[in-house]
Coordinates of C-alpha atoms and ligand atoms in Angstrom, one line a residue:
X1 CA 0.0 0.0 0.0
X2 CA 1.2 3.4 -0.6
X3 CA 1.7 6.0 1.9
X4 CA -1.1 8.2 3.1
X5 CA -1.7 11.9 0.9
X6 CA -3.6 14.2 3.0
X7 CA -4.5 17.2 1.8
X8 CA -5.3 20.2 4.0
X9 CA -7.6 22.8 3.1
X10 CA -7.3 25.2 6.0
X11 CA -9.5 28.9 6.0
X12 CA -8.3 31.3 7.6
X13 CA -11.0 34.6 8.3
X14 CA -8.3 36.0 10.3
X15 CA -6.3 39.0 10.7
X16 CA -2.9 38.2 9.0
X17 CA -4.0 39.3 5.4
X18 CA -3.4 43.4 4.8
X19 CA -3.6 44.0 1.5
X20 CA -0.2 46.5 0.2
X21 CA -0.1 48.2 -2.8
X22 CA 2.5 51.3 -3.6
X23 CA 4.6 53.1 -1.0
X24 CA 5.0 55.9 1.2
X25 CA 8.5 57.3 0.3
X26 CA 9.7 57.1 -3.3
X27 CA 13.2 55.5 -3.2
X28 CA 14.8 52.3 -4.4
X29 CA 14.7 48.9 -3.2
X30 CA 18.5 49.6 -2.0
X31 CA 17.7 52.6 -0.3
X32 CA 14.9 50.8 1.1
X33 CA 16.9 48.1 2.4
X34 CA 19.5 50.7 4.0
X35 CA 16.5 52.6 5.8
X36 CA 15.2 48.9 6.7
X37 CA 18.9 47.7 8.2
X38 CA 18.0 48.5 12.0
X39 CA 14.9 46.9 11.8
X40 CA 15.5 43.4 10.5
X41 CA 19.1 43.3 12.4
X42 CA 16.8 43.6 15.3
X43 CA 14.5 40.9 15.1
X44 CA 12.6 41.1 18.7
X45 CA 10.8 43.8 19.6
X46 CA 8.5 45.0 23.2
X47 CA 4.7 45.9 22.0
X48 CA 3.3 47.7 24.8
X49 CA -0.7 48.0 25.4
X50 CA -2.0 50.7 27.7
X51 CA -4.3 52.2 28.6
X52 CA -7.3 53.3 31.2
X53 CA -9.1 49.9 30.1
X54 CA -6.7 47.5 31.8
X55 CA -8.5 48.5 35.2
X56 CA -11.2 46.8 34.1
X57 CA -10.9 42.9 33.5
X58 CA -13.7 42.0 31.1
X59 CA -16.7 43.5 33.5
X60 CA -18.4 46.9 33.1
X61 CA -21.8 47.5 35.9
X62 CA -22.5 43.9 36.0
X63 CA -21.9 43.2 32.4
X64 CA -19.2 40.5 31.4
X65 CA -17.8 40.7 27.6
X66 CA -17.1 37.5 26.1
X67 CA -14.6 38.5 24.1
X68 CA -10.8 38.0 25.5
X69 CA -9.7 41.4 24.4
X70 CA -9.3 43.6 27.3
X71 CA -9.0 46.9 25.4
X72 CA -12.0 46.8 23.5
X73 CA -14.1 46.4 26.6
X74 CA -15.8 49.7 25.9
X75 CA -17.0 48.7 22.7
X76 CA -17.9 45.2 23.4
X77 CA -20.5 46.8 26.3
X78 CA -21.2 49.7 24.6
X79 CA -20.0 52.0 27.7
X80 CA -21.6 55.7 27.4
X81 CA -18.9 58.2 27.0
X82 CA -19.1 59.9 30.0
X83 CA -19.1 56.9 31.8
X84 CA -16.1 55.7 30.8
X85 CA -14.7 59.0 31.4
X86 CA -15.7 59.3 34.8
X87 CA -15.5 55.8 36.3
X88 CA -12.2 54.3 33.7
X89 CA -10.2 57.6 32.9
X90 CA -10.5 59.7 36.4
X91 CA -9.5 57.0 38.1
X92 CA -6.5 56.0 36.0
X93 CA -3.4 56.9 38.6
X94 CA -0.1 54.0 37.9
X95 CA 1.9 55.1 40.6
X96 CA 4.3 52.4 39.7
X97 CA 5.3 53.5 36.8
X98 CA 8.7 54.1 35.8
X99 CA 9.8 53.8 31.9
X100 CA 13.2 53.1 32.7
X101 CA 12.5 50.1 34.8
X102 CA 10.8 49.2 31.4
X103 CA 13.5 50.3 29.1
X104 CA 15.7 47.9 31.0
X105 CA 13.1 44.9 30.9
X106 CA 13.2 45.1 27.0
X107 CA 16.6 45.7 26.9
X108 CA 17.5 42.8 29.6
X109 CA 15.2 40.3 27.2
X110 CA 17.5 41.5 24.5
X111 CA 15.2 43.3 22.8
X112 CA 16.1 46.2 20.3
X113 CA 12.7 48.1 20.1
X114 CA 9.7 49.0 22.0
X115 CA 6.0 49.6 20.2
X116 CA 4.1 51.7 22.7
X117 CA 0.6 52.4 22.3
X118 CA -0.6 56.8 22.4
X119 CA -3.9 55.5 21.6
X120 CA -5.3 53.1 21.5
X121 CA -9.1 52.5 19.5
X122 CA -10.8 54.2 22.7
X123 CA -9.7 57.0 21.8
X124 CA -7.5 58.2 25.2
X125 CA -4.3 59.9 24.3
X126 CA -1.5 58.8 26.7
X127 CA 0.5 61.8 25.7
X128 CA -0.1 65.6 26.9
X129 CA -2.1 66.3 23.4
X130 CA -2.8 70.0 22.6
X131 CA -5.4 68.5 19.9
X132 CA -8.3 67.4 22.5
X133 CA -8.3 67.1 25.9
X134 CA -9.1 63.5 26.1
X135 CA -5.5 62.9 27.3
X136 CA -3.7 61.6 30.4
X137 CA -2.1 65.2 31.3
X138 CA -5.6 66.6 31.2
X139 CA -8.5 63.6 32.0
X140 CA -6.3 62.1 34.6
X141 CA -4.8 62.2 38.2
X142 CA -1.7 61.4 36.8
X143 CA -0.8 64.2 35.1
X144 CA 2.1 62.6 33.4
X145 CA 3.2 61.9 29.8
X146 CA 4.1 58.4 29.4
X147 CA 5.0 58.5 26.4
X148 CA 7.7 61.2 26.4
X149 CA 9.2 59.5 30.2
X150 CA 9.1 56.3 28.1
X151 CA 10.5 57.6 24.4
X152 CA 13.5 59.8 26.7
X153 CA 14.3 56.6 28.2
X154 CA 14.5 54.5 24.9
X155 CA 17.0 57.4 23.6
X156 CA 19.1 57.7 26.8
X157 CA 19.1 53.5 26.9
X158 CA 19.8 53.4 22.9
X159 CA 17.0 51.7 22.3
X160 CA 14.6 52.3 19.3
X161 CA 11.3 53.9 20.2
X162 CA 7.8 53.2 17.9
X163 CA 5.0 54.8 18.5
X164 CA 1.7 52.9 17.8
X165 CA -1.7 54.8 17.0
X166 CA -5.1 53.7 16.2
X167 CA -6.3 55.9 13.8
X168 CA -9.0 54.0 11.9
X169 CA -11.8 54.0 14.6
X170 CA -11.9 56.2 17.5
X171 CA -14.7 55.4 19.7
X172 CA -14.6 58.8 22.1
X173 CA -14.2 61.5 18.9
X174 CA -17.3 62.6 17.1
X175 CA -16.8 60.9 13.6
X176 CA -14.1 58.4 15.0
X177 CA -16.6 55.7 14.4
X178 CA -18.9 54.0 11.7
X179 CA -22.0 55.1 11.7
X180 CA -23.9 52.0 11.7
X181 CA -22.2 51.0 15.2
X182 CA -21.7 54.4 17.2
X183 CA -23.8 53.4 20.6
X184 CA -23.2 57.3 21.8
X185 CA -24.3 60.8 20.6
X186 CA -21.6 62.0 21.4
X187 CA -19.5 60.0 18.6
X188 CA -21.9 62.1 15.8
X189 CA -19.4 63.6 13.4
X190 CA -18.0 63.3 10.1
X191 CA -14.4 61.0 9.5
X192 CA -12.3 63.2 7.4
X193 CA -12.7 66.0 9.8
X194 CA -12.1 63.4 12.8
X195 CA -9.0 62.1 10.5
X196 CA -7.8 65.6 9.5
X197 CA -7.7 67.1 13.1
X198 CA -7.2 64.5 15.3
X199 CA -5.2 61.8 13.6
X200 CA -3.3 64.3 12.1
X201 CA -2.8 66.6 14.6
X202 CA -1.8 64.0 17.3
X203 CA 0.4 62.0 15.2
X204 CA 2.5 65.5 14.3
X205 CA 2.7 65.9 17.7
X206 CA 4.4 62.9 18.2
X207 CA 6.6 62.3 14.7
X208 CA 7.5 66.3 16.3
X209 CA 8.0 67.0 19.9
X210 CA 9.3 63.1 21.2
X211 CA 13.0 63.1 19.5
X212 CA 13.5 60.4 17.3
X213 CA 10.5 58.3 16.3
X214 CA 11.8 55.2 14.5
X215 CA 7.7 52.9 14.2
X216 CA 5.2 54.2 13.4
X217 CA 2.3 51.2 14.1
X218 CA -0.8 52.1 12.3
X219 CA -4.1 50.1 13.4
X220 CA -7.2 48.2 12.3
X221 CA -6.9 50.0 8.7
X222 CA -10.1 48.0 7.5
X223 CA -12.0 50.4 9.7
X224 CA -10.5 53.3 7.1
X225 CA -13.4 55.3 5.6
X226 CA -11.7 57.1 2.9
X227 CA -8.7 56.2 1.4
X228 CA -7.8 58.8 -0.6
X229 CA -7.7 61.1 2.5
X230 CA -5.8 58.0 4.9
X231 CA -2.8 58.2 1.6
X232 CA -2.3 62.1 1.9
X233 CA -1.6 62.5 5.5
X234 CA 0.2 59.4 5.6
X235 CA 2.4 60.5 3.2
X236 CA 2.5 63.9 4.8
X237 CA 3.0 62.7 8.1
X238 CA 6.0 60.5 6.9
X239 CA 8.2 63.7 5.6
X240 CA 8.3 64.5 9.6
X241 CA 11.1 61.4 10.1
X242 CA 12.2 60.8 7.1
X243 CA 13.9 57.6 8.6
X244 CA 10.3 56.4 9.9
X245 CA 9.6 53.1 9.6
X246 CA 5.8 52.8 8.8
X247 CA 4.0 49.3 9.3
X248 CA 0.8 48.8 6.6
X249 CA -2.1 49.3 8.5
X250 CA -3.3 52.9 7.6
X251 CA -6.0 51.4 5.6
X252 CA -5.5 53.6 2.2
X253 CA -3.9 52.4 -1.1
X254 CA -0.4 52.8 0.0
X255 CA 1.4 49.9 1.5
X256 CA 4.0 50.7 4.6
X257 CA 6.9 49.5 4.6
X258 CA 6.3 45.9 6.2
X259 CA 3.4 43.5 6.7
X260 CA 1.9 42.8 10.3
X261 CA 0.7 39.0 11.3
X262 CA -1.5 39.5 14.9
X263 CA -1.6 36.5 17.0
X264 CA -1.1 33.8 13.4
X265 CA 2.3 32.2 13.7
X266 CA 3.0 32.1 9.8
X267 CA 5.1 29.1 8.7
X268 CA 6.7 31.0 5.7
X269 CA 6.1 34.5 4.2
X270 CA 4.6 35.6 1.2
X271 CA 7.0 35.3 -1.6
X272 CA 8.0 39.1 -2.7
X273 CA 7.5 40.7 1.0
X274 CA 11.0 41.0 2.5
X275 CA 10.1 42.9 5.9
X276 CA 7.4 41.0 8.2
X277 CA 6.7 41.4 11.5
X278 CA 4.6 39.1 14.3
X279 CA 2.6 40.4 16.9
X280 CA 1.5 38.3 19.7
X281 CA 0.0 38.3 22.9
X282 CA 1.5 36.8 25.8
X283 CA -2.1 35.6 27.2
X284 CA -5.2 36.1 25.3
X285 CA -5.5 39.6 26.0
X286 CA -3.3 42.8 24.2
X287 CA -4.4 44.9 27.7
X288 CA -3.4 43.5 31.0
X289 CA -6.6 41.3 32.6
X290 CA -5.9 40.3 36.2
X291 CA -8.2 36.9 35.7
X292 CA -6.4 36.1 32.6
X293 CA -3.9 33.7 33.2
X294 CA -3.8 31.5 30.3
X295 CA -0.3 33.0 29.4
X296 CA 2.0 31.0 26.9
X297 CA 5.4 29.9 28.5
X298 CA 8.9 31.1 28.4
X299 CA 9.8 28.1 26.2
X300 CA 6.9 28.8 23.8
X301 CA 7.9 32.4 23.5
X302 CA 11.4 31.8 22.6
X303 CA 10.4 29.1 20.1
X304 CA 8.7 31.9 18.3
X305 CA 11.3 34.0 18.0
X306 CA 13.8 31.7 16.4
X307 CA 11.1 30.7 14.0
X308 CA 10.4 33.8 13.3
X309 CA 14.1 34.5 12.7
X310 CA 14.4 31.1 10.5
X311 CA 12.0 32.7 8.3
X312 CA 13.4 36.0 7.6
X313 CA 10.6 38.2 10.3
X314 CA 10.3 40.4 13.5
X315 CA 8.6 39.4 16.7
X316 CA 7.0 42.0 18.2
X317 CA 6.0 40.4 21.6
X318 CA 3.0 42.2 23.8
X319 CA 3.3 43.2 27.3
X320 CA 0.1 44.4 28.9
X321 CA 1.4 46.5 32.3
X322 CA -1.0 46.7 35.3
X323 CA -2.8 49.2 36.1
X324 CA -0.3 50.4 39.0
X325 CA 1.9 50.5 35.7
X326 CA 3.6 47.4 36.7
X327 CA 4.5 44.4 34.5
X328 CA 3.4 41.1 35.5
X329 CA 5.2 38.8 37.2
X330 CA 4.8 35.8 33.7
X331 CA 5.7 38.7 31.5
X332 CA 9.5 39.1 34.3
X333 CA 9.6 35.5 33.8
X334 CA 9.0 35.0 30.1
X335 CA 11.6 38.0 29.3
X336 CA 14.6 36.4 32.2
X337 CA 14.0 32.9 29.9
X338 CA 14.9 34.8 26.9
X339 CA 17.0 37.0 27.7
X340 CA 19.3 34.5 29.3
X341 CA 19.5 32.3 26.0
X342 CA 20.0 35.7 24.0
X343 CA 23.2 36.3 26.0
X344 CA 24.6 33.4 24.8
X345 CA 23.1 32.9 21.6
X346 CA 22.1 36.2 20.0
X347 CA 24.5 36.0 17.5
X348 CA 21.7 33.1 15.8
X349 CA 19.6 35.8 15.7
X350 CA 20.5 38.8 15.3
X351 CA 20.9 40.4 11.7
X352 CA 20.3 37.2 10.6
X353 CA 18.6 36.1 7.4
X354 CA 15.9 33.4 6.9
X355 CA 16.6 29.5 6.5
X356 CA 18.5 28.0 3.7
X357 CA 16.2 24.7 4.1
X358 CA 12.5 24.3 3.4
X359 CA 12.3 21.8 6.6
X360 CA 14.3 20.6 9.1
X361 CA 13.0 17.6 11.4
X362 CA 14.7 18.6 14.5
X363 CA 15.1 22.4 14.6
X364 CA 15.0 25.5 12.7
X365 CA 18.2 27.4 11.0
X366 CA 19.3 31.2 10.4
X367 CA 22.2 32.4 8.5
X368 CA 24.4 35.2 8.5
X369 CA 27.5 36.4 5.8
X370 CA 30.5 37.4 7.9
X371 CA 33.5 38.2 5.9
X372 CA 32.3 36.4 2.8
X373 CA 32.2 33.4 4.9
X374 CA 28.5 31.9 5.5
X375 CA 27.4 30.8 9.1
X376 CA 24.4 28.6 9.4
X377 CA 22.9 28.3 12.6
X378 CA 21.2 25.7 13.3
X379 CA 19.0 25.9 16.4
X380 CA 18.7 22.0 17.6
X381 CA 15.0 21.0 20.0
X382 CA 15.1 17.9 19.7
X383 CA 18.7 16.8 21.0
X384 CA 19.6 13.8 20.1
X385 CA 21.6 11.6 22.3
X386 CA 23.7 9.4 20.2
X387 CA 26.1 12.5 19.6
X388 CA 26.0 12.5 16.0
X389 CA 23.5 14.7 13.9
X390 CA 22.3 14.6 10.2
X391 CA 22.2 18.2 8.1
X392 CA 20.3 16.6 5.2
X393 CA 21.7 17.4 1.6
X394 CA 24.5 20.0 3.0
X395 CA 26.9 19.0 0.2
X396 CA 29.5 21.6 1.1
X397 CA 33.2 21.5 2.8
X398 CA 33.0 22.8 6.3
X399 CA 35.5 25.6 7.3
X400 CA 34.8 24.7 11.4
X401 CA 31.7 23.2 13.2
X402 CA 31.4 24.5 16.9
X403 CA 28.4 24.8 19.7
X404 CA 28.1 28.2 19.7
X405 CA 27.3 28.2 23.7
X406 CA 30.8 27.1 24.6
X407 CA 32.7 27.4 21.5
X408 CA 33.2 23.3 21.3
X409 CA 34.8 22.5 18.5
X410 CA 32.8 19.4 16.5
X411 CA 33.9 17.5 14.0
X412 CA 32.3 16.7 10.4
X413 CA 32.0 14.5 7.7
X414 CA 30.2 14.5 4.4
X415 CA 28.1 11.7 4.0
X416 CA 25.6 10.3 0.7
X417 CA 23.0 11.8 2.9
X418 CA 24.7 15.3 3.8
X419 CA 27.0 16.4 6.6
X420 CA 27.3 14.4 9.2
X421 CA 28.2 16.3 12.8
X422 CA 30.1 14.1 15.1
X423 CA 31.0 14.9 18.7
X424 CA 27.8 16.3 20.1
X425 CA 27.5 16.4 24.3
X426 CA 25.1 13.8 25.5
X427 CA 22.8 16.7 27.0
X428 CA 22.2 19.4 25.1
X429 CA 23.3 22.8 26.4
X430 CA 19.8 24.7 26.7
X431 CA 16.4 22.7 27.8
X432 CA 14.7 24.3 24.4
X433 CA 17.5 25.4 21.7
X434 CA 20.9 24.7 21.5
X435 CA 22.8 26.1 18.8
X436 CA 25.0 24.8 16.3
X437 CA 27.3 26.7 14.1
X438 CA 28.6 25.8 10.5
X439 CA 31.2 27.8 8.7
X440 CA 31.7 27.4 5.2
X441 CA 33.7 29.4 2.6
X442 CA 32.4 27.7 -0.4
X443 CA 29.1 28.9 -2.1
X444 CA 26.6 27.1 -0.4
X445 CA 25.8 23.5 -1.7
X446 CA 22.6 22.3 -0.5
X447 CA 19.5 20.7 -1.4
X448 CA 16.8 22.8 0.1
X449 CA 14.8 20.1 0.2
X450 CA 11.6 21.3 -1.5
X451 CA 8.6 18.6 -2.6
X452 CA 9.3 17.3 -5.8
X453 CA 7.5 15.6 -8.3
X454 CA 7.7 11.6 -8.9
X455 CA 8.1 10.5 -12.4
X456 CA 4.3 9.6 -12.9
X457 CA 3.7 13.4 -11.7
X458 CA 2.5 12.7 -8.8
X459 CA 3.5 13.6 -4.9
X460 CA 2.7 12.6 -1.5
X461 CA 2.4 15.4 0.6
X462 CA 3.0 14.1 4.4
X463 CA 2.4 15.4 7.8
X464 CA 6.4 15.7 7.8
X465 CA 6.5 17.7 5.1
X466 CA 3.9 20.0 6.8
X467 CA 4.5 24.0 7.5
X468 CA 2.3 24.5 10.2
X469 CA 0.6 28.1 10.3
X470 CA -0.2 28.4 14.5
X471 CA -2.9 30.3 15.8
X472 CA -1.7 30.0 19.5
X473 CA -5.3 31.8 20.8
X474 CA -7.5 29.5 18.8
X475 CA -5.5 25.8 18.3
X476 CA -4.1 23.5 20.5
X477 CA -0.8 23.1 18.3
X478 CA -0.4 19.7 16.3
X479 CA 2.4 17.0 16.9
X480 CA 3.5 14.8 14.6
X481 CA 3.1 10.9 16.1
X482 CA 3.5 8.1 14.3
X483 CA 6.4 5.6 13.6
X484 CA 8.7 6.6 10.9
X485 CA 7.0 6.5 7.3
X486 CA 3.4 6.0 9.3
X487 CA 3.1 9.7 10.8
X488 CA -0.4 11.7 11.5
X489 CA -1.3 14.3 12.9
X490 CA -2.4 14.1 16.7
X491 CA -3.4 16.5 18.7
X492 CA -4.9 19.0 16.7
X493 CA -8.1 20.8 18.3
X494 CA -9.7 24.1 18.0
X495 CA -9.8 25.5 21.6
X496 CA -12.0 27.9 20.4
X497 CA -14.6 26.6 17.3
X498 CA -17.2 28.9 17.3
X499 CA -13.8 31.7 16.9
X500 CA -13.1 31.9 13.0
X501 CA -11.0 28.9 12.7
X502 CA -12.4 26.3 10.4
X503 CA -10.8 23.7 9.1
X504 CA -12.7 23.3 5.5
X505 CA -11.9 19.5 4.7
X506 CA -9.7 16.7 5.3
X507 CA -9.6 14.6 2.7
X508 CA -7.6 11.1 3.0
X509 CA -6.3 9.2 -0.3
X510 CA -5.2 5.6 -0.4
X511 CA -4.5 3.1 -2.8
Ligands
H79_601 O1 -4.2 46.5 19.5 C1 -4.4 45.1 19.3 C2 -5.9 44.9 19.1 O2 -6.8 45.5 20.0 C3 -6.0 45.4 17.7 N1 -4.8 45.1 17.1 C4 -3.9 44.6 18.0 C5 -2.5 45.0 17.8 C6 -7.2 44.9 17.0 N2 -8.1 45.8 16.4 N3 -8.9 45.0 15.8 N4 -8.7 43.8 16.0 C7 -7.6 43.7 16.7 C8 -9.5 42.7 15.5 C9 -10.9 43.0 15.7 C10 -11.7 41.9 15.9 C11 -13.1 42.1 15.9 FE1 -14.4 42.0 17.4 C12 -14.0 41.1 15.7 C13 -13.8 43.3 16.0 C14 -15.2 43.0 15.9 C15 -15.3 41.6 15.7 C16 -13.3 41.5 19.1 C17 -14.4 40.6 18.9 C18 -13.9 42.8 19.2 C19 -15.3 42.7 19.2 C20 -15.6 41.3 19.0

């Protein structure tokens, strides 16, 4: 009997598609790429939700939401302006915070930027906004401006510092809002006037008076009334940093200058987008819930930034701060577990480029050029005991083979199969990812190891030869069980059905 060809047909109504057409600045791809350098050396970012909402956990005046999103809570109950206002913005008062303890979180975790939100769809400006009034220095006890304490901090720390700004739908400003789902009179008004004064205004304000301003994080761009008015102060607003980096969520006809995924764990990028960057949640929440504990582990986390790295992206990973303007204590331990393997091992990912190799059974690989010299990296899970490890189809001489934790040199030998590493400790040198690097000279001579075609045309597509695309909020993620040449799929449940994820048909073929 032959082996098993499943095919997957997997629909996703989800959030990682933006559509991109055109740019912002005219310039070359070269000049692009120079502007873009920072960014994709970096590769791990801080997103930082904030806001007035995180006092709240899911529950306004006896009403529960259902959704997990903590910062929408004021549209998923329809809270009255002046509610809000009085019993969620007066009270706002994070005594706590301190944007250099912060700064030195991100930087500790080895991050390279921060993504902090001014506003978020509420409409409550975290800066001290001449525009409208609706802002911490001027609704709150607080009286302070986060976000120039937290951008001054960034630039004394050398860190970058991205603003991020819903612009699309503002639930507080008259006009902010669809029509056909304002719940206030208040939010009467027309959207290019809202979009002219406020979005424009407060975003000069901060590409202005907040030093250097290297993100700028558009939001929820479907929500974009008029295009045609969404491409002009874009572009406008763009000649204020000329260095800005702008992602593609305005919602107009221009593209930005890389593509957002929030909370889908893409298994590849699509083929001509060269800057790509992953947003994710650290529980199932962007704001800070106190019942929500569901938060994914240290070990999870890191795995997602090296396969992000392996694939040529960013990982922008979200921190939701309490309301005393702490951070919680998962997010301290989540950021220590990476941090600590990014001491060691940052050199795999840093200023790295994307994988060589279509799949790899045991790990995931990144690559660097260092003095004409390539370095892979290949960043080992599953350890294997026997000391001896298979690089399938890597046809090439090897300069040196070391663990890049210690420096241990390992010896090598090609094989019909590809390079054989000898050597290897019994125990691998990190519980998740230990790294091994490969220094060749050469060109690089290897078989990527794409699906190919049999002679009769034909091809078995196998659970082993599966990208998986992982939707951490929604899926429990699939293993792959099974003896050798027998795998399947186990594992694999929606968490969350009735939640957009629908898997459209599974269709088995024998013979
Ligand atoms: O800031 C974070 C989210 O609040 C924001 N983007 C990230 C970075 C975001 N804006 N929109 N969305 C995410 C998706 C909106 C989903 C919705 Fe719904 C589904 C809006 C209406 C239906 C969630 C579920 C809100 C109401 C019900």
């Amino acid at each position: 009997m032959k082996k098993v060809l499943f095919i997957l047909l997997i629909s996703f109504v989800g959030l990682n598609i933006y559509a991109q057409k055109g740019a912002y600045q005219n310039e070359s791809e070269a000049t692009k790429a120079e502007r873009m350098q920072w960014f994709t050396d970096a590769r791990f970012g801080m997103f930082i939700h904030w806001g007035v909402y995180c006092q709240l956990d899911g529950e306004f005046n006896g009403k529960e939401q259902r959704d997990p999103k903590g910062e929408w809570i004021m549209q998923n109950l329809k809270i009255p302006i002046e509610d809000y206002k009085k019993e969620v913005v007066s009270t706002f008062n994070p005594t706590q915070f301190d944007a250099e303890k912060w700064v030195l979180a991100a930087k500790a975790a080895g991050m390279k930027y921060i993504v902090m939100t001014t506003k978020h769809h509420d409409g409550f400006a975290l800066f001290n906004s001449a525009v409208s009034d609706y802002d911490i220095f001027d609704a709150t006890p607080f009286k302070r401006d986060i976000v120039k304490e937290l951008a001054e901090m960034c630039n004394k720390h050398e860190l970058r510092f991205g603003i991020y700004y819903s612009q699309a739908q503002d639930w507080y400003q008259p006009g902010g809002y669809k029509p056909a789902k304002r719940w206030d009179k208040a939010q009467t008004g027309n959207w290019e006037t809202y979009f002219e004064k406020i979005v424009k205004g407060q975003v000069t304000e901060l590409l202005t008076d907040y030093g250097k301003i290297s993100i700028l994080w558009w939001d929820s761009g479907r929500a974009t009334q008029n295009k045609k008015v969404a491409d002009k102060i874009g572009s406008d607003l763009v000649k204020l940093q000329p260095e800005l980096i702008v992602n593609g969520r305005l919602g107009g006809a221009l593209q930005g200058d890389f593509k957002t995924y929030e909370q889908v764990i893409p298994a590849t990028f699509e083929k001509n987008n060269l800057y790509n960057e992953l947003c994710l949640t650290h529980n199932r929440s962007w704001s800070y819930r106190a019942s929500d504990t569901d938060y994914k582990s240290p070990e999870f986390i890191l795995e997602t930034l090296i396969n992000m790295a392996s694939i040529g992206g960013n990982f922008l990973f979200n921190v939701g701060p309490k309301p005393n303007g702490e951070f919680p204590k998962e997010t301290y331990e989540a950021l220590d577990y990476i941090g600590n393997w990014l001491k060691t091992n940052g050199e795999a990912i840093y200023g790295t480029s994307k994988s060589p190799f279509y799949r790899l059974d045991w790990g995931k690989c990144t690559q660097k050029t260092v003095d004409e010299k390539t370095k892979l990296y290949f960043h080992i899970f599953d350890w294997t005991s026997t000391g001896e490890l298979l690089i399938p189809k890597l046809w090439n001489k090897v300069d040196k083979a070391y663990l890049l934790d210690e420096k241990l040199a390992l010896k090598t030998t090609s094989t019909p199969k590809g390079l054989l590493i000898k050597g290897l400790p019994k125990a691998p040198k990190h519980d998740l990812a230990t790294v091994i690097v490969v220094e060749i000279s050469e060109e690089l001579n290897l078989n990527a190891g794409y699906i190919t075609t049999s002679k009769n045309q034909s091809f078995e597509l196998l659970p082993t030869n599966a990208l998986l695309t992982i939707k951490p909020q929604f899926d429990d993620i699939p293993v792959i069980a099974g003896e050798k040449g027998d795998e399947y799929f186990d594992n694999w449940k929606n968490k969350y059905p009735h939640l957009r994820f629908k898997i459209q048909a599974i269709k088995r073929y024998g013979k």
